Each structure stands twice: as C-alpha cells, then as structure tokens.
XYZ file of N, CA, C and O in Angstrom:
808
model
N 102.455 98.045 87.269
C 101.818 98.216 85.630
C 102.737 98.268 84.810
O 103.658 98.546 84.943
N 102.513 98.044 83.506
C 103.410 98.385 82.308
C 103.000 98.964 81.270
O 101.563 98.217 80.637
N 103.611 99.866 80.744
C 102.430 100.471 79.217
C 104.234 99.653 77.660
O 104.984 100.464 78.409
N 103.621 99.420 76.505
C 103.967 99.215 76.155
C 103.658 98.618 74.665
O 102.205 98.415 75.238
N 103.438 99.027 73.627
C 102.362 98.377 72.364
C 101.799 99.387 72.928
O 100.139 98.305 72.178
N 101.599 100.034 72.816
C 100.542 101.176 73.303
C 99.271 100.494 73.595
O 98.001 101.050 73.724
N 99.580 99.607 74.555
C 98.597 99.150 75.867
C 99.717 99.442 77.154
O 100.197 99.664 77.664
N 98.368 99.436 78.151
C 98.376 99.197 79.544
C 97.978 97.990 80.589
O 96.927 97.225 79.853
N 99.102 97.270 81.039
C 99.291 95.987 81.264
C 98.991 96.071 82.815
O 99.989 96.483 83.575
N 97.847 95.701 83.537
C 97.962 96.097 84.631
C 97.515 94.429 85.538
O 96.640 93.743 85.342
N 98.586 94.579 86.519
C 98.526 93.066 87.476
C 97.229 93.405 88.705
O 97.347 94.534 88.797
N 96.079 92.189 88.821
C 94.842 92.385 89.049
C 95.082 91.497 90.020
O 94.111 90.046 89.193
N 95.381 90.324 91.473
C 95.465 89.786 91.956
C 95.352 88.201 91.531
O 97.254 87.961 91.679
N 95.231 87.861 90.139
C 95.616 85.901 89.398
C 95.104 86.265 88.187
O 95.029 84.924 87.533
N 95.761 88.194 87.773
C 95.193 87.924 86.217
C 95.685 89.011 85.853
O 96.670 90.086 86.881
N 96.145 89.117 84.692
C 97.186 90.188 83.760
C 95.921 89.867 83.389
O 95.289 89.799 81.947
N 95.421 92.119 83.261
C 94.508 92.976 82.814
C 95.032 93.690 81.625
O 95.972 95.018 81.835
N 94.677 93.797 80.680
C 95.365 94.402 78.706
C 94.409 95.175 78.169
O 93.339 94.815 78.134
N 95.026 96.560 78.849
C 93.990 97.840 77.608
C 94.320 98.542 76.862
O 95.958 98.529 76.638
N 94.381 98.155 76.204
C 93.822 99.006 74.301
C 94.288 100.749 74.406
O 93.143 101.397 74.997
N 95.095 101.515 74.126
C 95.008 102.796 74.904
C 94.490 103.859 73.419
O 94.698 104.656 73.711
N 94.465 103.352 72.182
C 94.003 104.247 71.390
C 92.060 103.190 71.324
O 91.473 104.067 70.601
N 92.091 102.445 72.732
C 90.664 102.395 71.667
C 89.940 101.559 73.557
O 89.707 101.086 74.388
N 89.941 103.071 74.583
C 89.768 102.896 75.838
C 88.736 102.635 75.567
O 88.316 102.503 77.225
N 87.675 102.491 75.461
C 86.398 102.087 75.428
C 86.131 100.901 75.324
O 85.555 99.986 76.203
N 86.219 100.099 74.617
C 86.929 98.578 74.555
C 87.330 97.821 75.703
O 87.651 98.219 76.408
N 86.447 97.035 75.864
C 86.628 96.094 77.055
C 88.412 95.219 77.119
O 88.593 95.047 75.880
N 88.810 95.441 78.207
C 89.609 94.500 78.287
C 90.193 93.157 78.565
O 89.527 92.682 78.192
N 91.090 92.532 77.647
C 91.706 91.512 77.664
C 91.618 91.301 78.849
O 93.069 91.520 79.718
N 91.719 89.405 79.402
C 92.426 89.231 80.595
C 93.612 87.921 79.894
O 92.784 87.301 79.475
N 94.274 87.704 80.765
C 95.248 86.646 80.523
C 95.514 86.317 82.135
O 96.236 87.125 83.109
N 94.784 85.077 82.229
C 94.955 84.435 83.652
C 95.938 83.690 83.951
O 96.431 82.837 82.994
N 96.393 83.857 84.489
C 97.517 82.779 85.744
C 96.824 81.464 86.097
O 95.661 81.471 86.764
N 97.429 80.229 86.098
C 96.991 78.753 86.499
C 96.445 79.306 88.403
O 97.142 80.105 88.689
N 95.869 78.140 88.408
C 95.110 78.150 89.934
C 96.374 77.889 90.866
O 97.324 77.173 90.925
N 96.013 78.875 91.971
C 97.127 79.428 93.218
C 97.771 80.538 92.289
O 98.266 80.322 93.839
N 97.896 80.492 92.002
C 98.452 81.684 91.694
C 97.846 83.214 91.971
O 97.001 83.648 91.439
N 98.037 83.644 92.922
C 97.286 84.340 94.342
C 97.493 85.457 93.855
O 96.921 86.789 94.193
N 99.028 86.232 93.648
C 99.557 87.806 93.496
C 100.390 88.250 92.645
O 101.799 88.057 93.225
N 99.866 88.068 91.380
C 101.039 88.612 90.631
C 101.106 89.901 90.802
O 100.039 90.588 91.040
N 102.069 89.921 90.718
C 103.020 91.783 91.401
C 103.252 92.630 90.624
O 102.639 93.743 90.644
N 104.054 91.734 89.997
C 105.098 93.132 88.795
C 105.152 93.027 87.570
O 105.144 91.708 87.190
N 105.674 93.996 86.793
C 105.421 93.434 85.352
C 107.050 94.301 84.131
O 107.294 95.052 85.214
N 107.409 93.594 83.861
C 108.727 94.066 82.930
C 108.710 93.931 82.063
O 108.926 92.060 81.862
N 109.309 94.132 80.209
C 109.697 93.731 78.931
C 110.423 93.965 78.676
O 112.126 94.927 78.706
N 111.008 92.737 78.187
C 112.502 92.555 77.563
C 112.068 92.483 75.826
O 111.877 90.864 76.107
N 112.075 92.969 74.818
C 111.449 93.016 73.982
C 110.183 92.650 73.731
O 109.343 92.894 73.786
N 110.029 91.487 73.155
C 108.404 91.070 72.151
C 107.697 89.992 73.878
O 107.062 89.382 73.164
N 108.965 90.294 74.385
C 108.332 89.126 75.705
C 108.123 90.101 77.423
O 108.761 90.965 77.587
N 107.323 89.652 77.766
C 106.435 90.194 79.448
C 106.906 89.734 80.506
O 106.339 88.481 79.900
N 107.295 89.525 81.154
C 107.040 88.562 82.200
C 106.643 89.919 83.596
O 106.150 90.531 83.939
N 106.338 88.621 84.584
C 105.062 88.424 85.382
C 105.348 88.095 86.784
O 106.142 86.761 86.781
N 105.692 88.661 87.486
C 105.948 88.117 89.413
C 104.968 87.815 89.359
O 104.330 88.245 89.545
N 104.317 86.037 90.074
C 103.809 85.926 90.948
C 104.278 85.528 92.748
O 105.002 84.061 92.941
N 104.186 86.518 93.283
C 105.132 86.584 94.557
C 104.943 84.784 95.469
O 106.002 83.820 95.939
N 104.068 84.209 95.456
C 103.082 82.966 96.337
C 103.118 81.456 95.640
O 103.572 81.198 96.103
N 103.581 81.749 94.795
C 104.017 80.968 94.071
C 105.375 80.726 93.362
O 105.584 79.173 92.917
N 106.075 81.738 94.183
C 108.293 81.645 93.894
C 108.771 81.403 92.689
O 108.951 80.567 91.972
N 107.017 82.088 90.925
C 107.356 82.235 89.708
C 107.157 83.350 89.288
O 106.438 84.490 89.762
N 108.319 83.110 87.712
C 108.047 84.327 87.600
C 107.227 83.622 85.872
O 108.001 82.397 85.473
N 105.889 84.462 85.396
C 106.091 84.220 83.998
C 106.555 84.914 83.099
O 106.610 85.683 82.908
N 106.013 84.073 81.435
C 106.528 84.615 80.250
C 105.605 85.158 79.586
O 105.101 84.224 79.624
N 105.347 86.264 78.803
C 104.450 86.035 78.009
C 104.452 86.572 76.627
O 105.024 87.495 77.228
N 104.328 86.123 75.455
C 104.880 86.828 74.574
C 103.886 87.474 73.717
O 102.691 87.840 73.794
N 104.162 88.951 73.701
C 104.120 90.480 73.668
C 103.825 90.472 71.804
O 103.462 91.861 71.430
N 104.437 89.635 71.200
C 104.868 90.221 69.404
C 103.738 90.564 68.512
O 103.845 91.084 68.265
N 103.123 89.524 69.442
C 101.870 90.424 68.282
C 100.767 90.154 69.429
O 100.232 89.687 69.724
N 99.887 91.707 69.264
C 98.441 92.361 70.326
C 97.677 91.895 69.888
O 97.093 91.987 71.004
N 97.898 90.840 68.707
C 96.250 90.780 68.420
C 96.538 90.115 69.272
O 94.755 88.628 69.396
N 97.266 88.843 69.075
C 96.972 87.592 70.017
C 97.728 87.095 70.614
O 99.527 86.144 70.224
N 97.788 87.347 72.553
C 99.150 87.561 72.907
C 98.997 86.211 73.447
O 97.551 86.033 73.666
N 100.190 85.781 73.930
C 100.453 84.469 74.484
C 99.624 84.236 76.097
O 99.624 86.085 76.509
N 100.084 82.878 76.489
C 99.164 82.484 77.263
C 100.159 82.918 78.596
O 101.957 82.515 78.130
N 100.274 82.654 79.500
C 101.644 83.420 80.217
C 102.183 81.609 80.327
O 101.516 81.501 81.151
N 103.721 81.635 80.203
C 104.315 80.275 80.741
C 105.185 80.558 81.578
O 105.478 81.605 82.410
N 105.109 79.059 82.495
C 106.531 79.193 83.603
C 107.885 79.669 82.568
O 107.998 79.015 82.167
N 108.307 80.731 83.388
C 109.392 80.823 82.714
C 110.927 80.463 83.710
O 111.875 79.913 83.437
N 111.179 81.045 85.345
C 112.159 81.029 85.975
C 111.445 81.169 87.494
O 110.399 81.401 88.319
N 111.959 79.947 88.132
C 111.308 79.508 89.599
C 112.243 80.461 90.636
O 113.410 80.184 90.625
N 112.255 81.559 91.392
C 112.263 82.609 92.727
C 112.261 82.545 93.176
O 110.393 82.614 93.881
N 112.460 82.583 94.447
C 111.937 82.539 95.811
C 110.926 83.928 96.151
O 111.652 85.173 96.016
N 109.995 83.703 96.350
C 108.754 85.061 96.072
C 109.899 86.487 95.172
O 108.916 87.283 96.065
N 109.392 86.498 94.062
C 109.398 87.405 93.538
C 108.376 88.273 93.488
O 107.225 88.406 92.945
N 109.269 89.753 93.370
C 108.010 91.270 93.800
C 108.056 91.975 92.943
O 107.754 91.514 91.498
N 109.363 93.509 92.731
C 109.468 93.882 92.181
C 110.033 93.471 90.847
O 111.145 92.973 91.277
N 109.869 93.693 89.464
C 110.756 93.102 88.183
C 111.477 94.858 87.799
O 110.557 95.950 87.741
N 112.377 94.495 87.559
C 113.344 96.099 86.665
C 113.958 95.533 84.938
O 114.964 94.459 85.738
N 113.931 95.641 84.252
C 114.286 95.304 83.411
C 115.074 96.343 82.249
O 115.070 97.174 82.706
N 116.563 96.092 82.617
C 118.047 96.261 81.749
C 118.206 95.882 80.108
O 119.230 94.394 80.355
N 118.386 96.297 79.665
C 118.205 95.371 78.278
C 118.303 93.873 78.181
O 116.659 93.624 78.039
N 119.616 92.981 78.140
C 118.420 91.830 77.804
C 118.834 90.929 79.706
O 118.261 90.163 79.842
N 119.110 91.891 80.017
C 118.754 91.505 82.060
C 117.556 91.997 82.652
O 116.894 92.770 82.323
N 116.966 90.979 84.162
C 116.467 91.645 84.833
C 116.613 91.367 86.123
O 117.070 90.559 86.446
N 116.022 92.262 86.676
C 116.539 92.496 88.052
C 114.756 92.118 88.742
O 114.255 92.454 88.711
N 115.295 91.223 90.185
C 113.879 90.669 90.782
C 114.870 90.892 92.114
O 115.102 90.804 93.515
N 112.761 91.951 93.117
C 113.138 91.787 94.215
C 112.292 90.779 94.817
O 111.431 90.591 94.351
N 112.527 90.380 95.803
C 112.115 88.877 95.840
C 111.842 89.625 97.983
O 111.867 89.721 98.768
N 110.983 88.960 98.047
C 109.754 89.142 99.317
C 109.166 87.860 99.887
O 108.573 87.420 99.253
N 108.772 87.575 101.093
C 108.350 85.904 101.615
C 106.230 86.559 101.579
O 106.075 87.290 102.677
N 105.626 85.850 100.996
C 104.549 86.111 100.931
C 104.329 85.055 102.401
O 103.052 85.707 102.815
N 104.737 84.934 102.854
C 104.057 84.187 104.474
C 104.527 85.163 105.200
O 104.351 85.146 106.701
N 105.550 86.229 104.959
C 105.405 87.278 105.957
C 106.942 86.477 106.996
O 107.468 87.803 107.669
N 108.038 85.186 106.793
C 109.037 85.229 107.319
C 110.461 85.367 106.483
O 110.173 84.759 105.238
N 110.807 85.892 106.696
C 111.725 86.131 105.867
C 113.080 85.382 106.150
O 113.792 85.241 106.746
N 113.914 85.172 104.755
C 114.744 83.786 105.128
C 115.652 84.866 103.837
O 115.616 85.357 103.562
N 117.043 83.609 104.286
C 118.353 84.261 103.506
C 118.202 83.975 102.172
O 118.388 85.086 100.855
N 116.896 83.787 101.235
C 116.810 83.814 99.763
C 116.036 85.022 99.618
O 115.814 84.955 98.553
N 116.005 85.542 101.182
C 114.757 86.592 99.952
C 115.631 87.347 100.332
O 116.486 88.707 100.607
N 116.091 87.936 98.632
C 117.068 88.931 98.682
C 116.219 90.102 97.342
O 115.956 89.370 97.043
N 117.828 90.804 96.856
C 117.591 91.411 95.702
C 118.481 90.251 94.121
O 119.553 89.715 94.959
N 117.652 90.333 93.613
C 118.432 88.955 92.184
C 118.233 89.786 90.940
O 117.903 90.782 90.805
N 119.645 89.306 90.311
C 119.363 89.244 88.691
C 119.747 88.271 87.534
O 120.368 87.229 88.008
N 118.636 88.701 86.664
C 119.484 87.260 85.504
C 120.160 87.955 84.579
O 119.244 88.526 84.218
N 121.364 87.639 84.092
C 121.885 88.294 83.884
C 121.034 88.514 81.705
O 121.153 89.425 81.213
N 121.012 86.897 81.373
C 120.220 87.169 79.664
C 119.066 86.391 80.017
O 119.465 84.936 81.196
N 118.157 86.986 79.993
C 116.649 86.436 79.980
C 116.451 84.811 79.117
O 115.378 84.419 79.571
N 117.689 84.784 78.052
C 117.387 83.826 77.526
C 118.108 83.123 77.331
O 117.670 80.896 77.421
N 118.715 83.299 78.646
C 119.576 81.869 79.366
C 119.501 81.843 80.537
O 120.505 82.760 81.310
N 118.646 82.259 82.274
C 117.886 82.310 83.165
C 118.892 81.913 84.271
O 118.561 79.992 84.030
N 119.963 82.590 84.669
C 120.252 81.935 86.253
C 120.199 83.576 86.531
O 120.397 83.973 86.709
N 119.764 82.415 87.800
C 119.906 83.762 89.059
C 121.119 83.353 89.682
O 121.831 83.061 90.539
N 121.576 85.383 90.350
C 122.644 85.592 90.712
C 122.380 86.789 91.715
O 121.630 87.662 91.067
N 123.525 86.248 93.142
C 122.341 87.344 93.774
C 123.156 89.139 93.405
O 123.799 89.113 93.435
N 122.772 90.189 93.898
C 123.425 91.894 93.090
C 123.526 91.663 95.302
O 124.859 92.155 95.392
N 122.967 91.015 96.055
C 123.548 91.338 97.483
C 123.335 90.363 98.841
O 122.840 89.646 98.028
N 123.722 90.249 99.461
C 123.430 89.074 100.499
C 121.879 89.531 101.511
O 121.696 88.664 102.046
N 122.028 90.629 101.472
C 121.509 90.530 102.939
C 119.972 90.175 102.670
O 118.997 91.412 101.616
N 118.603 89.494 103.424
C 117.735 89.663 103.062
C 116.976 90.100 103.246
O 117.134 91.272 104.744
N 115.529 90.194 103.132
C 114.697 91.182 103.265
C 113.481 90.567 102.926
O 112.603 89.882 102.220
N 112.371 92.197 103.291
C 111.143 92.127 102.845
C 110.596 93.223 101.156
O 110.222 93.803 101.731
N 111.560 92.704 100.463
C 112.214 93.669 99.346
C 110.766 93.686 98.070
O 110.223 92.268 98.150
N 110.600 94.409 97.716
C 109.067 95.448 97.097
C 109.415 95.905 95.708
O 109.441 95.303 94.193
N 109.447 97.251 95.815
C 109.901 98.014 94.844
C 111.698 98.331 94.677
O 112.333 97.781 95.652
N 112.096 98.139 93.276
C 113.415 98.408 92.218
C 113.219 99.407 91.179
O 112.253 99.386 90.501
N 114.068 100.211 91.466
C 114.557 101.251 90.074
C 115.899 101.216 89.624
O 116.722 101.082 90.890
N 116.510 102.280 88.524
C 117.748 102.450 88.415
C 117.538 104.048 89.368
O 116.458 105.246 89.238
N 118.247 104.103 89.675
C 118.253 106.048 89.621
C 118.967 106.635 88.257
O 118.960 105.744 87.400
N 118.578 107.980 88.317
C 118.747 108.623 87.329
C 119.876 108.513 86.695
O 119.901 108.376 85.120
N 121.009 108.328 86.559
C 122.385 107.540 86.322
C 122.899 106.236 86.020
O 123.954 106.222 85.130
N 121.476 105.996 86.024
C 121.679 104.014 86.463
C 122.990 103.139 86.674
O 123.321 102.205 86.422
N 124.251 104.657 88.021
C 125.007 104.134 88.234
C 124.068 102.514 89.397
O 125.437 102.051 90.070
N 123.331 103.022 89.934
C 122.449 102.299 91.472
C 121.408 101.708 91.257
O 120.430 102.100 90.206
N 120.926 100.970 91.533
C 119.706 100.547 92.139
C 118.997 101.663 93.272
O 119.485 101.145 94.762
N 117.648 101.346 93.832
C 117.226 102.415 94.804
C 116.207 100.952 94.863
O 115.163 100.422 94.316
N 115.932 100.356 96.124
C 115.481 99.283 96.618
C 114.485 100.022 98.106
O 114.624 100.541 98.705
N 113.221 99.095 98.229
C 112.682 99.095 98.951
C 112.047 98.171 100.092
O 112.454 96.963 99.242
N 112.389 97.949 101.108
C 111.538 97.009 101.928
C 111.052 96.813 103.536
O 111.066 98.193 103.819
N 109.835 96.176 103.703
C 109.161 95.712 104.051
C 109.297 95.699 105.201
O 108.951 96.105 106.662
N 110.129 95.294 106.209
C 110.909 94.864 107.188
C 112.742 94.675 107.434
O 112.313 93.382 106.409
N 113.133 96.037 107.935
C 112.817 97.545 108.113
C 112.254 97.699 107.519
O 112.441 97.713 106.473
N 111.173 97.838 106.645
C 110.212 99.388 106.525
C 111.744 101.061 105.647
O 112.196 101.731 107.029
N 111.607 100.701 104.793
C 112.688 101.978 104.019
C 113.123 101.402 102.707
O 113.032 101.149 101.913
N 113.831 103.020 102.536
C 114.181 102.952 101.213
C 115.842 102.924 101.098
O 116.715 103.522 101.877
N 117.002 102.054 100.539
C 117.742 101.775 100.368
C 118.542 101.844 98.677
O 117.918 101.522 97.718
N 119.914 102.003 98.910
C 120.915 102.568 97.224
C 122.114 101.694 97.102
O 122.530 100.899 98.157
N 121.507 100.696 96.323
C 122.701 99.716 95.807
C 123.326 100.495 94.597
O 122.925 100.430 93.599
N 124.986 100.730 95.059
C 126.474 100.819 94.069
C 126.168 99.346 92.783
O 126.567 98.681 93.842
N 125.838 100.132 91.809
C 125.524 98.787 91.220
C 128.035 98.486 90.956
O 127.559 97.233 90.356
N 128.547 98.905 90.685
C 130.051 99.172 91.013
C 130.656 98.463 91.796
O 131.207 97.297 91.863
N 130.139 98.782 93.001
C 130.669 97.848 94.470
C 129.997 96.768 95.201
O 130.526 96.526 96.115
N 128.659 97.002 94.973
C 128.362 96.048 95.767
C 127.602 96.857 97.595
O 126.759 96.046 98.218
N 128.024 98.069 97.509
C 127.789 98.704 98.488
C 125.971 98.613 99.202
O 126.027 99.920 97.749
N 125.282 98.858 100.125
C 124.265 99.435 99.706
C 123.838 100.253 101.296
O 124.618 99.878 102.061
N 123.017 100.888 100.616
C 123.364 102.450 101.999
C 122.103 102.519 102.345
O 121.404 103.572 101.280
N 121.735 102.369 102.899
C 120.274 103.492 103.804
C 119.760 105.201 102.926
O 120.839 105.642 103.605
N 118.786 105.419 102.757
C 118.375 105.945 102.150
C 117.454 107.009 102.751
O 116.242 106.255 103.388
N 118.658 108.771 103.438
C 117.419 108.760 104.474
C 115.440 109.450 104.585
O 115.808 110.220 103.589
N 114.986 109.445 104.860
C 113.543 109.537 104.430
C 112.661 110.544 105.724
O 112.185 109.679 106.096
N 113.168 111.345 105.916
C 112.683 112.028 107.204
C 110.984 112.400 106.629
O 110.678 113.274 106.047
N 110.198 111.861 107.641
C 108.733 111.848 107.660
C 108.204 112.265 108.801
O 108.489 111.392 109.759
N 107.497 112.922 109.265
C 106.424 112.967 110.580
C 105.962 111.870 110.624
O 105.911 111.138 112.240
N 104.961 111.298 109.910
C 104.616 109.735 110.581
C 105.691 108.487 109.081
O 105.415 108.921 107.935
N 106.795 107.683 110.032
C 107.624 107.441 108.535
C 106.890 106.406 108.522
O 105.672 105.649 108.110
N 107.917 105.538 107.191
C 107.144 104.545 106.078
C 107.258 103.525 106.914
O 107.345 103.321 107.953
N 105.860 102.731 106.397
C 105.535 101.463 107.204
C 105.510 100.303 106.125
O 106.317 99.175 106.436
N 105.191 100.904 104.737
C 104.942 99.826 103.837
C 104.941 100.406 102.188
O 104.582 100.065 101.927
N 106.779 100.550 102.441
C 106.724 101.256 100.791
C 107.000 99.757 99.569
O 107.529 99.051 99.925
N 106.564 100.400 98.860
C 105.901 99.518 97.983
C 106.721 99.466 96.653
O 108.112 100.583 96.292
N 106.555 99.846 94.791
C 107.092 99.240 93.780
C 107.392 100.644 93.131
O 106.051 102.355 94.474
N 108.313 101.816 93.582
C 109.122 102.809 93.125
C 109.656 103.135 92.519
O 109.370 102.268 91.226
N 109.221 104.524 91.009
C 109.644 105.648 90.099
C 111.332 106.086 91.118
O 110.645 106.731 91.791
N 111.256 106.775 89.604
C 112.500 107.750 89.551
C 112.205 108.254 88.203
O 112.598 107.924 87.538
N 112.238 109.855 88.653
C 111.867 110.325 87.109
C 111.939 111.850 87.986
O 112.241 112.456 88.977
N 113.135 113.242 87.245
C 113.205 114.497 87.254
C 113.615 114.470 88.366
O 113.341 115.643 89.170
N 114.564 113.722 88.863
C 115.545 113.463 89.648
C 114.413 113.296 92.169
O 115.233 113.699 92.690
N 113.740 112.649 91.205
C 112.772 112.943 93.001
C 112.352 111.212 92.400
O 112.282 110.049 91.209
N 112.457 110.091 93.725
C 111.787 109.352 94.079
C 110.237 108.554 94.901
O 110.326 109.856 95.700
N 109.835 108.396 94.055
C 108.211 107.947 94.143
C 108.042 106.639 94.649
O 108.035 105.974 93.950
N 107.453 107.514 96.658
C 107.175 105.656 97.032
C 106.017 105.782 97.608
O 105.500 106.932 97.985
N 105.076 104.337 96.908
C 103.825 104.219 97.420
C 103.751 103.513 98.769
O 104.929 102.186 98.956
N 102.890 103.937 99.748
C 103.839 103.613 100.863
C 101.982 102.930 101.717
O 100.741 103.899 102.046
N 101.675 102.150 101.614
C 100.579 101.513 100.807
C 99.342 100.913 102.663
O 98.613 101.646 102.642
N 100.241 100.804 103.510
C 99.533 100.900 104.235
C 98.440 102.612 105.248
O 97.625 102.254 105.491
N 99.759 103.337 104.510
C 99.280 104.399 105.202
C 98.901 105.363 103.554
O 98.176 106.266 104.438
N 98.404 104.787 103.044
C 97.478 105.329 101.831
C 98.229 106.379 101.412
O 97.282 107.198 100.784
N 99.509 106.867 101.105
C 99.671 107.645 100.337
C 101.141 107.450 99.183
O 101.345 105.886 99.338
N 101.697 108.391 98.992
C 103.031 108.630 97.704
C 103.841 109.252 98.657
O 103.362 110.373 98.462
N 104.911 108.657 98.837
C 106.203 109.438 99.424
C 106.899 110.407 99.028
O 107.656 109.631 97.637
N 107.022 111.248 98.074
C 107.794 112.209 97.261
C 109.497 112.758 97.828
O 109.492 113.541 99.076
N 110.904 111.847 97.742
C 111.878 112.342 98.421
C 113.763 112.370 96.823
O 112.697 112.326 95.590
N 113.759 113.788 97.190
C 114.712 113.731 95.963
C 115.548 112.652 96.105
O 116.199 111.468 96.717
N 115.829 112.783 94.906
C 116.863 111.153 94.202
C 118.437 111.418 95.466
O 118.801 112.702 94.665
C-alpha cells in the first residue's frame, strides 16, 4: 500500500485500487495493469510519480499522480528481475527482487536506481535470494530486508555494504517474511504463511 495526496493506493492482484480518504464512502478508482501482469506487489512514490512493481512480469510501472482528479494510466518504466518490495529515498528507488517462479537466480538480489529520471540498475548486494520487504533503519544508515529462502531478516550497512542477519527468536520460526515497516524503534514483519505480524526491536 501507499498513502499520499489524501489517497490510499492498494495493490490488488492485477490492478491498483485508489481510495479518497476524504470521501471514504465513494467508490474507489481502479488502475488496471496490462494483461499478463498478475502480481502487482508494492508501491512507492518519488515526487508526483508513483511506482508499482509487478513481480511476475519483471516490470516496474510508473503512474502520474500530479493531478489526483486525472490519475495517469500505468506506463512501463523499467525492466527488473522479479521486482517486489520498493523503497523511495529522495530521487532514488531501492528494489527487492523475488523470483516469481520460486527458482532463485543470481539476478534476484537488492537493487538501487540512483536517479529515477535516468533509471539504471545497480546492485546493492550480490547475494541472491527471494527478497520481499525493504525498509530504512530509524537512523537511515542501513536497510532491513526480508528473505523467503532462507526465511529471515537481515540488515545492510549502507556505508560498508555488509549484510548481517538479524536474530528473531520465535517459538514458531518465520516462514514467509513479507513487506516490513520500521516505526518507534521496532520492525513490523508480516509472516504471510503463518497469518501473523511479528514485532521485533530494531
């Protein structure tokens, strides 16, 4: 999901659903993705452009939200291997890569686009995985990322590139840690197959 410009944007299989938070009783607007885009996954905005990852199509789409009365149609923006979680930072965009077919390959890793106006992919780390959630640490010096295989949470030091597993002591281990949020000194981790949200101290 993404909240901005008084609206809530929600990924829903092959479309993005847009709710006006000032008129919650109103019917939402539907932004349909092209045929074959079956796994619209995450949203992040840079300025007046909303970016939507479509994992199965290896595409990130951009949507013009400069005029909320006339939201633009989704337009192909960048080809990325299995784009999943998105994280905006100024004019940059971080991307977590996930293999939609379940077969992890070297290209499934964490990427950064330094300038969305001139998009070019650069690897943040080399280790392949089935990455999903991505969020900044509270002090913005690191990224937290979730991985489905092996299931876990890791921390990437943005100064050194060092990846460190974060210990999550649970009676029932994480199985499918998905999109994450960091707030008030805690990391919130949806564990999808277990139908729960796990909260750990940062």
